[in-house]
Amino acid sequence: MTADRISVGELQELLAAGRPVTVLDVRSPSDVDWEIPGAIHIDAYADLESGRLGPLAELSLAQGPVVTVCGVGRTAAIATELLRANGFETLTLDGGMRSWSLAWNIAHTTISGCKVIQVRRTGKGCLSYIVESDSEAVVIDASAEPDVYIRLLCERGWRLVAVSDTHIHADHLSRSRRLAQLEGARLVLPAQDRVQYPFRPVADGDRIAFGSTALLAMRTPGHTDESTTYLLDNIAALTGDTLFLNSVGRPDLEGGTHQELVSRARLLYMSVRRLLELPEAAQVLPGHVSTPIPFDGRLVVATVGELRETVALAGLGSEAFVDAILARIPPSPPNHSRIVELNQRGELPEDPSELEAGVRRRSRGSRAVDPGTPRRE
Ligand SMILES: [Fe+2]
């Protein structure tokens, strides 16, 4: 923390510790696509650009420091300077919302004797998992920086034995290969011929063993051809981008003809049906969520029984499902072709947030959309 700046990591720690802090988002409403949990939005952009506090002058601020935030930190720095001149303890979030896309928090649970940590990129909605058995761990869908997982493993004395992705991601750069390299763990990926670096392929029915248990691979194609769900004792399913808590994956990001899209949507239908035939009490742990994840330690999860009720698309017949999916294809995530290309090559740029930052498309006052999800009304 410098005199008037705070880093993403420092703000993340304040929020995780429940310390008093007021996050003041000064972006104009049209630029607000994702937010920091608990942030206050004041549309002061135009005033600040003219060197005035505008509506910020009327603000009664609670106890604790004020952290100003905008897109990349420039306008927020103006707010900080003006608020400090008015006597408020104010800091600018370094790098703004673009840098915040790398912020993360966690939630814990225990399933079938295995400790599970859900690692959430709160500013982007990506969910990943550390699953532990007898002090050996597997990481699924690593999307936070590799150091995050290494720190969490180290703090608990767990040894990483395998890293896997549920599919080739299009919305974020996979950190799985790098994490496996750093920790000397097996890199296990769904069998496919897209990835251009060595990995151990996992097919439908294969197991990823760790500790005294294993994750069972269940091929669930549709979002992508290789999409795979990992089952833990048939009572938890890590569904990647196939099944979310309010919707299902999108089948279009691999491109192709209309007929290929229809075929993939039919596969998706069958995959979703298979997942919803799991035991009613089985827990679904998805790969994405469509809203910022609070620093409340609460797991993002639902049971199969709940999803049978809440995922409206799942109640449709095959052709109605396909029609509904194809009628609701949202715009492709920015940079998705480049992200897929890098994920297939196993490359991780120095600053991944630059490519990933454009993926967030949440608008205030409108329904949120999962990065991998068709828009639902
Ligand atoms: Fe995806």
Coordinates of N, CA and C in Angstrom, one line a residue, residues 15 21-25 35-41 67 69 100 122 292-295 362 364:
L15 N -11.0 -7.3 2.3 CA -12.4 -7.8 2.2 C -12.5 -9.2 2.8
V21 N -14.1 -1.1 4.9 CA -13.5 -0.4 3.8 C -14.7 -0.1 2.9
T22 N -14.7 1.1 2.3 CA -15.8 1.5 1.4 C -15.2 1.6 0.0
V23 N -15.7 0.7 -0.9 CA -15.2 0.7 -2.3 C -16.1 1.6 -3.1
L24 N -15.6 2.6 -3.7 CA -16.3 3.6 -4.4 C -16.0 3.5 -5.9
D25 N -17.0 3.0 -6.6 CA -16.8 2.8 -8.1 C -17.3 4.0 -8.8
E35 N -18.5 -5.9 -11.0 CA -18.3 -5.0 -9.8 C -17.6 -5.7 -8.7
I36 N -17.1 -4.9 -7.8 CA -16.4 -5.5 -6.6 C -17.6 -5.6 -5.5
P37 N -17.6 -6.8 -4.9 CA -18.7 -7.0 -3.9 C -18.8 -5.9 -2.9
G38 N -20.0 -5.4 -2.7 CA -20.2 -4.3 -1.8 C -19.9 -2.9 -2.2
A39 N -19.4 -2.8 -3.5 CA -19.0 -1.5 -4.0 C -20.2 -0.5 -4.1
I40 N -20.0 0.8 -3.8 CA -21.0 1.8 -4.0 C -20.7 2.4 -5.4
H41 N -21.7 2.5 -6.2 CA -21.5 3.1 -7.6 C -22.0 4.6 -7.5
V67 N -11.8 3.2 -1.0 CA -11.0 2.8 -2.1 C -11.7 3.1 -3.4
V69 N -12.3 3.2 -7.5 CA -12.0 2.2 -8.5 C -12.7 2.7 -9.8
W100 N -8.5 -6.1 -11.1 CA -9.4 -6.8 -10.2 C -9.9 -8.2 -10.8
T122 N -13.3 -13.7 -8.2 CA -14.6 -13.0 -7.9 C -14.9 -11.9 -9.0
P292 N -20.5 -11.4 -9.4 CA -19.3 -11.3 -8.5 C -19.5 -12.1 -7.3
I293 N -18.5 -12.8 -6.9 CA -18.6 -13.8 -5.7 C -18.2 -13.0 -4.4
P294 N -19.1 -12.9 -3.5 CA -18.8 -12.2 -2.3 C -17.7 -12.8 -1.5
F295 N -17.1 -12.1 -0.6 CA -16.1 -12.6 0.3 C -16.8 -13.1 1.6
R362 N -21.3 -8.2 -17.7 CA -22.4 -8.0 -16.8 C -22.8 -6.6 -16.8
R364 N -25.2 -3.6 -15.1 CA -26.0 -3.2 -13.9 C -27.5 -3.1 -14.4

